[in-house]
Amino acid sequence: MARTTNSDTLPYVESRYELGMLASQRVRDLNGGAEAVVDKKNDKLTVVALREIASGKLDVDAVRHEFVQSYKEAPAATDEESLEIGSEDPLLREIDAELEASLASDEVPAETAEEAVEEAEIASDEE
């Protein structure tokens, strides 16, 4: 097979759109160190991925599953996990530190943005 065409791959995929998705996933796999199921020769990984699909040697269902999994959202964290993740986030640690500092100094943070604006207006009128 000197040249891979869309018609060579259509027995293994449902559409040209799916072919693009599967080939892109396979290229990511090959870039990640996966072993090619066809001879690479001097071809670019995109061509190798298309040749793999057209050869029928590649498990297209497995590549399809990998593609879908790569775009799924991460599972929802439990309360314990969210606490652990939050403690690792530097921005959340900084906000927690500021909140604790304001509570320790008996400053009461403004409940709403409107109250903060009113406090700023009163302070500027006093000056």
Short mmCIF file of N, CA, C and O in Angstrom, two decimals:
data_model
loop_
_atom_site.label_atom_id
_atom_site.label_comp_id
_atom_site.label_asym_id
_atom_site.label_seq_id
_atom_site.Cartn_x
_atom_site.Cartn_y
_atom_site.Cartn_z
N MET A 1 0.86 -1.16 0.00
CA MET A 1 0.00 0.00 0.00
C MET A 1 0.91 1.23 0.00
O MET A 1 1.42 1.64 1.03
N ALA A 2 1.09 1.80 -1.12
CA ALA A 2 2.00 2.94 -1.24
C ALA A 2 1.37 4.20 -0.69
O ALA A 2 2.06 5.05 -0.14
N ARG A 3 0.07 4.33 -0.84
CA ARG A 3 -0.57 5.56 -0.41
C ARG A 3 -1.91 5.21 0.24
O ARG A 3 -2.71 4.45 -0.32
N THR A 4 -2.16 5.76 1.43
CA THR A 4 -3.39 5.48 2.14
C THR A 4 -4.43 6.52 1.76
O THR A 4 -4.17 7.72 1.81
N THR A 5 -5.62 6.08 1.40
CA THR A 5 -6.71 6.99 1.05
C THR A 5 -7.86 6.78 2.02
O THR A 5 -7.88 5.80 2.78
N ASN A 6 -8.82 7.68 1.97
CA ASN A 6 -10.00 7.54 2.83
C ASN A 6 -10.71 6.22 2.56
O ASN A 6 -11.19 5.56 3.48
N SER A 7 -10.79 5.83 1.30
CA SER A 7 -11.52 4.60 0.96
C SER A 7 -10.83 3.37 1.55
O SER A 7 -11.49 2.36 1.81
N ASP A 8 -9.53 3.45 1.78
CA ASP A 8 -8.82 2.32 2.41
C ASP A 8 -9.22 2.15 3.87
O ASP A 8 -9.17 1.05 4.40
N THR A 9 -9.60 3.23 4.51
CA THR A 9 -9.88 3.18 5.95
C THR A 9 -11.37 3.01 6.24
O THR A 9 -11.73 2.65 7.35
N LEU A 10 -12.24 3.29 5.28
CA LEU A 10 -13.68 3.26 5.54
C LEU A 10 -14.23 1.91 6.02
O LEU A 10 -15.20 1.90 6.77
N PRO A 11 -13.64 0.79 5.66
CA PRO A 11 -14.16 -0.46 6.25
C PRO A 11 -13.95 -0.54 7.77
O PRO A 11 -14.63 -1.32 8.44
N TYR A 12 -13.04 0.25 8.31
CA TYR A 12 -12.70 0.15 9.74
C TYR A 12 -13.26 1.30 10.57
O TYR A 12 -13.25 1.23 11.80
N VAL A 13 -13.72 2.37 9.93
CA VAL A 13 -14.29 3.52 10.64
C VAL A 13 -15.64 3.86 10.02
O VAL A 13 -15.93 3.46 8.89
N GLU A 14 -16.45 4.61 10.75
CA GLU A 14 -17.80 4.91 10.28
C GLU A 14 -17.86 6.13 9.35
O GLU A 14 -18.76 6.24 8.54
N SER A 15 -16.93 7.06 9.51
CA SER A 15 -16.97 8.28 8.70
C SER A 15 -15.59 8.92 8.64
O SER A 15 -14.69 8.55 9.39
N ARG A 16 -15.46 9.90 7.77
CA ARG A 16 -14.19 10.62 7.69
C ARG A 16 -13.94 11.43 8.96
O ARG A 16 -12.81 11.62 9.37
N TYR A 17 -15.01 11.90 9.59
CA TYR A 17 -14.89 12.63 10.84
C TYR A 17 -14.28 11.73 11.91
O TYR A 17 -13.34 12.10 12.61
N GLU A 18 -14.82 10.52 12.02
CA GLU A 18 -14.29 9.58 13.01
C GLU A 18 -12.85 9.20 12.67
O GLU A 18 -12.01 9.04 13.56
N LEU A 19 -12.56 9.10 11.39
CA LEU A 19 -11.19 8.80 10.97
C LEU A 19 -10.22 9.86 11.50
O LEU A 19 -9.17 9.53 12.03
N GLY A 20 -10.61 11.12 11.39
CA GLY A 20 -9.75 12.20 11.90
C GLY A 20 -9.56 12.11 13.40
O GLY A 20 -8.45 12.29 13.91
N MET A 21 -10.64 11.82 14.12
CA MET A 21 -10.55 11.71 15.58
C MET A 21 -9.66 10.54 15.98
O MET A 21 -8.80 10.68 16.86
N LEU A 22 -9.87 9.40 15.35
CA LEU A 22 -9.10 8.21 15.72
C LEU A 22 -7.63 8.35 15.34
O LEU A 22 -6.75 7.94 16.09
N ALA A 23 -7.38 8.93 14.16
CA ALA A 23 -5.99 9.12 13.74
C ALA A 23 -5.28 10.08 14.68
O ALA A 23 -4.12 9.85 15.05
N SER A 24 -5.97 11.14 15.11
CA SER A 24 -5.33 12.09 16.03
C SER A 24 -5.03 11.43 17.37
O SER A 24 -3.97 11.66 17.97
N GLN A 25 -5.95 10.59 17.86
CA GLN A 25 -5.70 9.87 19.11
C GLN A 25 -4.53 8.91 18.96
O GLN A 25 -3.68 8.80 19.84
N ARG A 26 -4.47 8.24 17.82
CA ARG A 26 -3.38 7.29 17.59
C ARG A 26 -2.04 8.00 17.51
O ARG A 26 -1.03 7.51 18.01
N VAL A 27 -2.01 9.20 16.91
CA VAL A 27 -0.77 9.98 16.85
C VAL A 27 -0.34 10.36 18.27
O VAL A 27 0.85 10.28 18.60
N ARG A 28 -1.29 10.74 19.12
CA ARG A 28 -0.95 11.05 20.51
C ARG A 28 -0.36 9.82 21.21
O ARG A 28 0.59 9.92 21.97
N ASP A 29 -0.96 8.66 20.92
CA ASP A 29 -0.43 7.41 21.50
C ASP A 29 0.99 7.14 21.02
O ASP A 29 1.86 6.78 21.81
N LEU A 30 1.21 7.29 19.72
CA LEU A 30 2.54 7.04 19.16
C LEU A 30 3.56 8.03 19.71
O LEU A 30 4.70 7.67 20.00
N ASN A 31 3.14 9.29 19.87
CA ASN A 31 4.03 10.28 20.48
C ASN A 31 4.35 9.93 21.92
O ASN A 31 5.42 10.25 22.42
N GLY A 32 3.40 9.27 22.59
CA GLY A 32 3.59 8.88 23.98
C GLY A 32 4.42 7.61 24.15
O GLY A 32 4.66 7.19 25.27
N GLY A 33 4.82 6.99 23.03
CA GLY A 33 5.68 5.83 23.14
C GLY A 33 5.04 4.51 22.75
O GLY A 33 5.68 3.46 22.89
N ALA A 34 3.80 4.54 22.29
CA ALA A 34 3.16 3.30 21.86
C ALA A 34 3.89 2.73 20.65
O ALA A 34 4.44 3.47 19.84
N GLU A 35 3.88 1.43 20.56
CA GLU A 35 4.56 0.75 19.45
C GLU A 35 3.65 0.71 18.23
O GLU A 35 2.47 0.37 18.33
N ALA A 36 4.17 1.07 17.08
CA ALA A 36 3.39 1.05 15.83
C ALA A 36 3.16 -0.39 15.40
O ALA A 36 4.03 -1.25 15.57
N VAL A 37 1.97 -0.66 14.83
CA VAL A 37 1.66 -2.02 14.38
C VAL A 37 2.03 -2.22 12.91
O VAL A 37 1.89 -3.32 12.39
N VAL A 38 2.48 -1.17 12.24
CA VAL A 38 2.99 -1.27 10.87
C VAL A 38 4.39 -0.67 10.85
O VAL A 38 4.79 0.04 11.77
N ASP A 39 5.12 -0.95 9.79
CA ASP A 39 6.47 -0.42 9.65
C ASP A 39 6.42 1.10 9.49
O ASP A 39 5.69 1.61 8.64
N LYS A 40 7.20 1.83 10.31
CA LYS A 40 7.17 3.29 10.26
C LYS A 40 7.84 3.86 9.02
O LYS A 40 7.45 4.92 8.55
N LYS A 41 8.84 3.19 8.53
CA LYS A 41 9.66 3.70 7.43
C LYS A 41 10.14 5.09 7.80
O LYS A 41 10.61 5.31 8.91
N ASN A 42 10.07 6.04 6.90
CA ASN A 42 10.42 7.43 7.20
C ASN A 42 9.19 8.32 7.24
O ASN A 42 9.27 9.52 7.05
N ASP A 43 8.02 7.72 7.47
CA ASP A 43 6.77 8.46 7.45
C ASP A 43 6.56 9.24 8.74
O ASP A 43 7.04 8.86 9.81
N LYS A 44 5.79 10.30 8.60
CA LYS A 44 5.39 11.05 9.80
C LYS A 44 4.35 10.23 10.55
O LYS A 44 3.72 9.33 9.99
N LEU A 45 4.18 10.55 11.83
CA LEU A 45 3.28 9.76 12.66
C LEU A 45 1.84 9.81 12.18
O LEU A 45 1.08 8.85 12.35
N THR A 46 1.43 10.91 11.56
CA THR A 46 0.07 11.00 11.03
C THR A 46 -0.14 9.95 9.94
O THR A 46 -1.17 9.26 9.91
N VAL A 47 0.83 9.81 9.07
CA VAL A 47 0.74 8.82 7.99
C VAL A 47 0.79 7.42 8.57
O VAL A 47 0.04 6.53 8.14
N VAL A 48 1.61 7.21 9.57
CA VAL A 48 1.70 5.89 10.21
C VAL A 48 0.35 5.53 10.83
O VAL A 48 -0.14 4.41 10.68
N ALA A 49 -0.29 6.50 11.52
CA ALA A 49 -1.59 6.24 12.14
C ALA A 49 -2.63 5.87 11.09
O ALA A 49 -3.40 4.92 11.27
N LEU A 50 -2.66 6.59 9.99
CA LEU A 50 -3.61 6.27 8.92
C LEU A 50 -3.32 4.91 8.30
O LEU A 50 -4.25 4.15 8.01
N ARG A 51 -2.04 4.58 8.12
CA ARG A 51 -1.69 3.27 7.57
C ARG A 51 -2.08 2.16 8.53
O ARG A 51 -2.51 1.08 8.11
N GLU A 52 -1.96 2.41 9.84
CA GLU A 52 -2.35 1.40 10.83
C GLU A 52 -3.85 1.13 10.75
O GLU A 52 -4.28 -0.02 10.79
N ILE A 53 -4.63 2.21 10.65
CA ILE A 53 -6.08 2.04 10.57
C ILE A 53 -6.46 1.30 9.29
O ILE A 53 -7.27 0.38 9.29
N ALA A 54 -5.85 1.68 8.17
CA ALA A 54 -6.17 1.07 6.88
C ALA A 54 -5.73 -0.39 6.81
O ALA A 54 -6.33 -1.18 6.08
N SER A 55 -4.71 -0.76 7.58
CA SER A 55 -4.22 -2.14 7.52
C SER A 55 -5.17 -3.12 8.21
O SER A 55 -5.14 -4.31 7.94
N GLY A 56 -6.00 -2.61 9.13
CA GLY A 56 -6.89 -3.49 9.88
C GLY A 56 -6.22 -4.17 11.04
O GLY A 56 -6.85 -4.91 11.79
N LYS A 57 -4.93 -3.93 11.25
CA LYS A 57 -4.19 -4.55 12.34
C LYS A 57 -4.39 -3.82 13.68
O LYS A 57 -4.12 -4.37 14.74
N LEU A 58 -4.85 -2.57 13.60
CA LEU A 58 -5.03 -1.75 14.79
C LEU A 58 -6.41 -2.01 15.39
O LEU A 58 -7.41 -2.10 14.66
N ASP A 59 -6.49 -2.14 16.70
CA ASP A 59 -7.77 -2.30 17.39
C ASP A 59 -8.45 -0.93 17.45
O ASP A 59 -8.20 -0.13 18.36
N VAL A 60 -9.29 -0.66 16.47
CA VAL A 60 -9.94 0.65 16.35
C VAL A 60 -10.86 0.91 17.54
O VAL A 60 -10.97 2.05 18.01
N ASP A 61 -11.51 -0.14 18.06
CA ASP A 61 -12.40 0.04 19.21
C ASP A 61 -11.62 0.53 20.44
O ASP A 61 -12.11 1.37 21.19
N ALA A 62 -10.42 0.03 20.62
CA ALA A 62 -9.60 0.47 21.76
C ALA A 62 -9.19 1.93 21.60
O ALA A 62 -9.21 2.69 22.57
N VAL A 63 -8.84 2.32 20.39
CA VAL A 63 -8.46 3.71 20.13
C VAL A 63 -9.67 4.62 20.32
O VAL A 63 -9.57 5.70 20.89
N ARG A 64 -10.83 4.16 19.86
CA ARG A 64 -12.08 4.93 20.02
C ARG A 64 -12.37 5.13 21.52
O ARG A 64 -12.71 6.23 21.96
N HIS A 65 -12.20 4.06 22.30
CA HIS A 65 -12.43 4.13 23.75
C HIS A 65 -11.46 5.12 24.40
O HIS A 65 -11.86 5.93 25.24
N GLU A 66 -10.19 5.05 24.01
CA GLU A 66 -9.19 5.99 24.56
C GLU A 66 -9.56 7.44 24.24
O GLU A 66 -9.43 8.32 25.07
N PHE A 67 -10.01 7.66 23.00
CA PHE A 67 -10.38 9.01 22.58
C PHE A 67 -11.52 9.55 23.44
O PHE A 67 -11.47 10.67 23.93
N VAL A 68 -12.55 8.73 23.64
CA VAL A 68 -13.70 9.16 24.44
C VAL A 68 -13.27 9.42 25.88
O VAL A 68 -13.65 10.44 26.48
N GLN A 69 -12.45 8.53 26.44
CA GLN A 69 -12.00 8.70 27.82
C GLN A 69 -11.18 9.97 28.00
O GLN A 69 -11.23 10.60 29.06
N SER A 70 -10.43 10.35 26.99
CA SER A 70 -9.58 11.53 27.12
C SER A 70 -10.38 12.82 27.21
O SER A 70 -9.87 13.83 27.68
N TYR A 71 -11.64 12.79 26.77
CA TYR A 71 -12.46 13.99 26.82
C TYR A 71 -13.53 13.96 27.90
O TYR A 71 -14.30 14.90 28.03
N LYS A 72 -13.59 12.90 28.67
CA LYS A 72 -14.54 12.85 29.77
C LYS A 72 -14.06 13.69 30.92
O LYS A 72 -12.86 13.85 31.14
N GLU A 73 -14.99 14.22 31.68
CA GLU A 73 -14.64 15.00 32.86
C GLU A 73 -14.11 14.07 33.94
O GLU A 73 -14.47 12.89 34.01
N ALA A 74 -13.30 14.64 34.82
CA ALA A 74 -12.80 13.87 35.95
C ALA A 74 -13.98 13.56 36.88
O ALA A 74 -14.92 14.35 37.00
N PRO A 75 -13.97 12.43 37.55
CA PRO A 75 -15.07 12.10 38.45
C PRO A 75 -15.14 13.10 39.59
O PRO A 75 -14.13 13.70 39.99
N ALA A 76 -16.34 13.30 40.11
CA ALA A 76 -16.55 14.24 41.20
C ALA A 76 -15.77 13.78 42.43
O ALA A 76 -15.75 12.60 42.77
N ALA A 77 -15.13 14.73 43.10
CA ALA A 77 -14.33 14.40 44.28
C ALA A 77 -15.24 14.30 45.49
O ALA A 77 -16.25 14.99 45.60
N THR A 78 -14.88 13.43 46.42
CA THR A 78 -15.60 13.36 47.68
C THR A 78 -15.18 14.55 48.53
O THR A 78 -14.24 15.27 48.21
N ASP A 79 -15.86 14.77 49.64
CA ASP A 79 -15.54 15.91 50.50
C ASP A 79 -14.10 15.85 50.99
O ASP A 79 -13.41 16.85 51.04
N GLU A 80 -13.64 14.66 51.37
CA GLU A 80 -12.26 14.52 51.86
C GLU A 80 -11.26 14.85 50.76
O GLU A 80 -10.27 15.52 50.99
N GLU A 81 -11.54 14.37 49.52
CA GLU A 81 -10.63 14.64 48.41
C GLU A 81 -10.60 16.11 48.07
O GLU A 81 -9.56 16.67 47.78
N SER A 82 -11.76 16.78 48.12
CA SER A 82 -11.78 18.19 47.78
C SER A 82 -11.02 19.01 48.80
O SER A 82 -10.39 20.01 48.47
N LEU A 83 -11.04 18.58 50.07
CA LEU A 83 -10.26 19.28 51.08
C LEU A 83 -8.77 19.12 50.82
O LEU A 83 -8.00 20.06 50.96
N GLU A 84 -8.37 17.92 50.43
CA GLU A 84 -6.96 17.68 50.13
C GLU A 84 -6.51 18.49 48.93
O GLU A 84 -5.46 19.11 48.94
N ILE A 85 -7.32 18.52 47.88
CA ILE A 85 -6.97 19.27 46.68
C ILE A 85 -6.90 20.76 46.99
O ILE A 85 -5.99 21.45 46.59
N GLY A 86 -7.88 21.25 47.75
CA GLY A 86 -7.90 22.67 48.08
C GLY A 86 -6.68 23.11 48.87
O GLY A 86 -6.17 24.21 48.70
N SER A 87 -6.19 22.24 49.75
CA SER A 87 -5.04 22.61 50.56
C SER A 87 -3.76 22.67 49.72
O SER A 87 -2.80 23.31 50.11
N GLU A 88 -3.75 22.01 48.55
CA GLU A 88 -2.59 22.05 47.69
C GLU A 88 -2.59 23.25 46.75
O GLU A 88 -1.57 23.62 46.21
N ASP A 89 -3.75 23.87 46.57
CA ASP A 89 -3.88 25.00 45.65
C ASP A 89 -3.34 26.27 46.32
O ASP A 89 -3.86 26.70 47.34
N PRO A 90 -2.27 26.88 45.77
CA PRO A 90 -1.68 28.05 46.42
C PRO A 90 -2.64 29.23 46.52
O PRO A 90 -2.62 29.96 47.51
N LEU A 91 -3.51 29.42 45.53
CA LEU A 91 -4.46 30.52 45.58
C LEU A 91 -5.45 30.33 46.72
O LEU A 91 -5.73 31.28 47.47
N LEU A 92 -5.94 29.11 46.89
CA LEU A 92 -6.87 28.84 47.98
C LEU A 92 -6.18 28.99 49.33
O LEU A 92 -6.78 29.49 50.28
N ARG A 93 -4.94 28.57 49.43
CA ARG A 93 -4.20 28.76 50.69
C ARG A 93 -4.04 30.24 51.00
O ARG A 93 -4.17 30.66 52.16
N GLU A 94 -3.77 31.06 49.98
CA GLU A 94 -3.61 32.50 50.19
C GLU A 94 -4.92 33.12 50.64
O GLU A 94 -4.94 33.94 51.58
N ILE A 95 -6.03 32.74 50.03
CA ILE A 95 -7.33 33.27 50.43
C ILE A 95 -7.66 32.85 51.85
O ILE A 95 -8.13 33.67 52.65
N ASP A 96 -7.39 31.59 52.19
CA ASP A 96 -7.64 31.12 53.55
C ASP A 96 -6.79 31.90 54.56
O ASP A 96 -7.28 32.27 55.63
N ALA A 97 -5.54 32.16 54.21
CA ALA A 97 -4.65 32.90 55.11
C ALA A 97 -5.16 34.33 55.32
O ALA A 97 -5.15 34.84 56.44
N GLU A 98 -5.60 34.97 54.24
CA GLU A 98 -6.13 36.33 54.36
C GLU A 98 -7.40 36.35 55.21
O GLU A 98 -7.59 37.25 56.04
N LEU A 99 -8.26 35.37 55.01
CA LEU A 99 -9.49 35.30 55.78
C LEU A 99 -9.19 35.09 57.26
O LEU A 99 -9.76 35.75 58.12
N GLU A 100 -8.27 34.17 57.55
CA GLU A 100 -7.91 33.94 58.95
C GLU A 100 -7.27 35.17 59.57
O GLU A 100 -7.52 35.49 60.72
N ALA A 101 -6.44 35.88 58.80
CA ALA A 101 -5.81 37.09 59.32
C ALA A 101 -6.85 38.16 59.62
O ALA A 101 -6.77 38.85 60.65
N SER A 102 -7.83 38.31 58.75
CA SER A 102 -8.86 39.33 58.99
C SER A 102 -9.73 38.95 60.18
O SER A 102 -10.15 39.80 60.95
N LEU A 103 -10.00 37.67 60.35
CA LEU A 103 -10.79 37.24 61.51
C LEU A 103 -9.99 37.39 62.79
O LEU A 103 -10.55 37.75 63.84
N ALA A 104 -8.69 37.14 62.74
CA ALA A 104 -7.85 37.27 63.92
C ALA A 104 -7.73 38.72 64.37
O ALA A 104 -7.61 39.01 65.55
N SER A 105 -7.77 39.65 63.42
CA SER A 105 -7.65 41.07 63.77
C SER A 105 -9.01 41.70 64.02
O SER A 105 -9.13 42.92 64.08
N ASP A 106 -10.03 40.89 64.20
CA ASP A 106 -11.39 41.32 64.46
C ASP A 106 -11.99 42.18 63.35
O ASP A 106 -12.94 42.91 63.58
N GLU A 107 -11.41 42.15 62.16
CA GLU A 107 -12.03 42.80 61.01
C GLU A 107 -13.14 41.90 60.52
O GLU A 107 -12.97 40.71 60.40
N VAL A 108 -14.25 42.49 60.26
CA VAL A 108 -15.36 41.73 59.71
C VAL A 108 -15.43 42.05 58.22
O VAL A 108 -15.62 43.20 57.85
N PRO A 109 -15.22 41.07 57.36
CA PRO A 109 -15.29 41.36 55.93
C PRO A 109 -16.69 41.78 55.52
O PRO A 109 -17.68 41.34 56.10
N ALA A 110 -16.77 42.67 54.55
CA ALA A 110 -18.07 43.14 54.06
C ALA A 110 -18.84 41.96 53.49
O ALA A 110 -18.29 41.12 52.80
N GLU A 111 -20.13 41.92 53.84
CA GLU A 111 -20.95 40.80 53.39
C GLU A 111 -21.19 40.85 51.89
O GLU A 111 -21.20 39.84 51.23
N THR A 112 -21.37 42.04 51.36
CA THR A 112 -21.65 42.14 49.93
C THR A 112 -20.81 43.25 49.33
O THR A 112 -20.22 44.07 50.03
N ALA A 113 -20.78 43.31 48.03
CA ALA A 113 -20.05 44.36 47.34
C ALA A 113 -20.69 45.72 47.62
O ALA A 113 -19.99 46.73 47.71
N GLU A 114 -22.02 45.75 47.76
CA GLU A 114 -22.71 47.01 48.05
C GLU A 114 -22.25 47.60 49.39
O GLU A 114 -22.02 48.81 49.51
N GLU A 115 -22.11 46.75 50.41
CA GLU A 115 -21.64 47.22 51.71
C GLU A 115 -20.21 47.73 51.61
O GLU A 115 -19.86 48.73 52.25
N ALA A 116 -19.38 47.10 50.81
CA ALA A 116 -18.01 47.54 50.64
C ALA A 116 -17.97 48.91 49.98
O ALA A 116 -17.18 49.78 50.36
N VAL A 117 -18.85 49.14 49.01
CA VAL A 117 -18.91 50.44 48.33
C VAL A 117 -19.38 51.50 49.32
O VAL A 117 -18.82 52.61 49.38
N GLU A 118 -20.40 51.17 50.12
CA GLU A 118 -20.90 52.13 51.11
C GLU A 118 -19.81 52.48 52.11
O GLU A 118 -19.64 53.66 52.47
N GLU A 119 -19.05 51.51 52.58
CA GLU A 119 -17.98 51.77 53.53
C GLU A 119 -16.91 52.66 52.92
O GLU A 119 -16.39 53.56 53.58
N ALA A 120 -16.60 52.43 51.63
CA ALA A 120 -15.60 53.25 50.95
C ALA A 120 -16.10 54.68 50.79
O ALA A 120 -15.34 55.64 50.95
N GLU A 121 -17.40 54.87 50.50
CA GLU A 121 -17.96 56.21 50.35
C GLU A 121 -17.95 56.95 51.69
O GLU A 121 -17.62 58.13 51.75
N ILE A 122 -18.28 56.27 52.75
CA ILE A 122 -18.26 56.89 54.08
C ILE A 122 -16.84 57.30 54.45
O ILE A 122 -16.61 58.42 54.95
N ALA A 123 -15.88 56.45 54.17
CA ALA A 123 -14.49 56.75 54.48
C ALA A 123 -14.00 57.95 53.66
O ALA A 123 -13.27 58.80 54.19
N SER A 124 -14.40 58.05 52.41
CA SER A 124 -13.95 59.17 51.60
C SER A 124 -14.64 60.45 52.01
O SER A 124 -14.07 61.54 51.90
N ASP A 125 -15.90 60.41 52.51
CA ASP A 125 -16.59 61.60 52.99
C ASP A 125 -15.96 62.13 54.29
O ASP A 125 -15.91 63.35 54.50
N GLU A 126 -15.45 61.22 55.11
CA GLU A 126 -14.83 61.63 56.38
C GLU A 126 -13.51 62.35 56.15
O GLU A 126 -13.07 63.12 56.97
N GLU A 127 -12.84 62.07 55.06
CA GLU A 127 -11.54 62.69 54.77
C GLU A 127 -11.79 64.05 54.31
O GLU A 127 -11.53 65.08 54.49
#
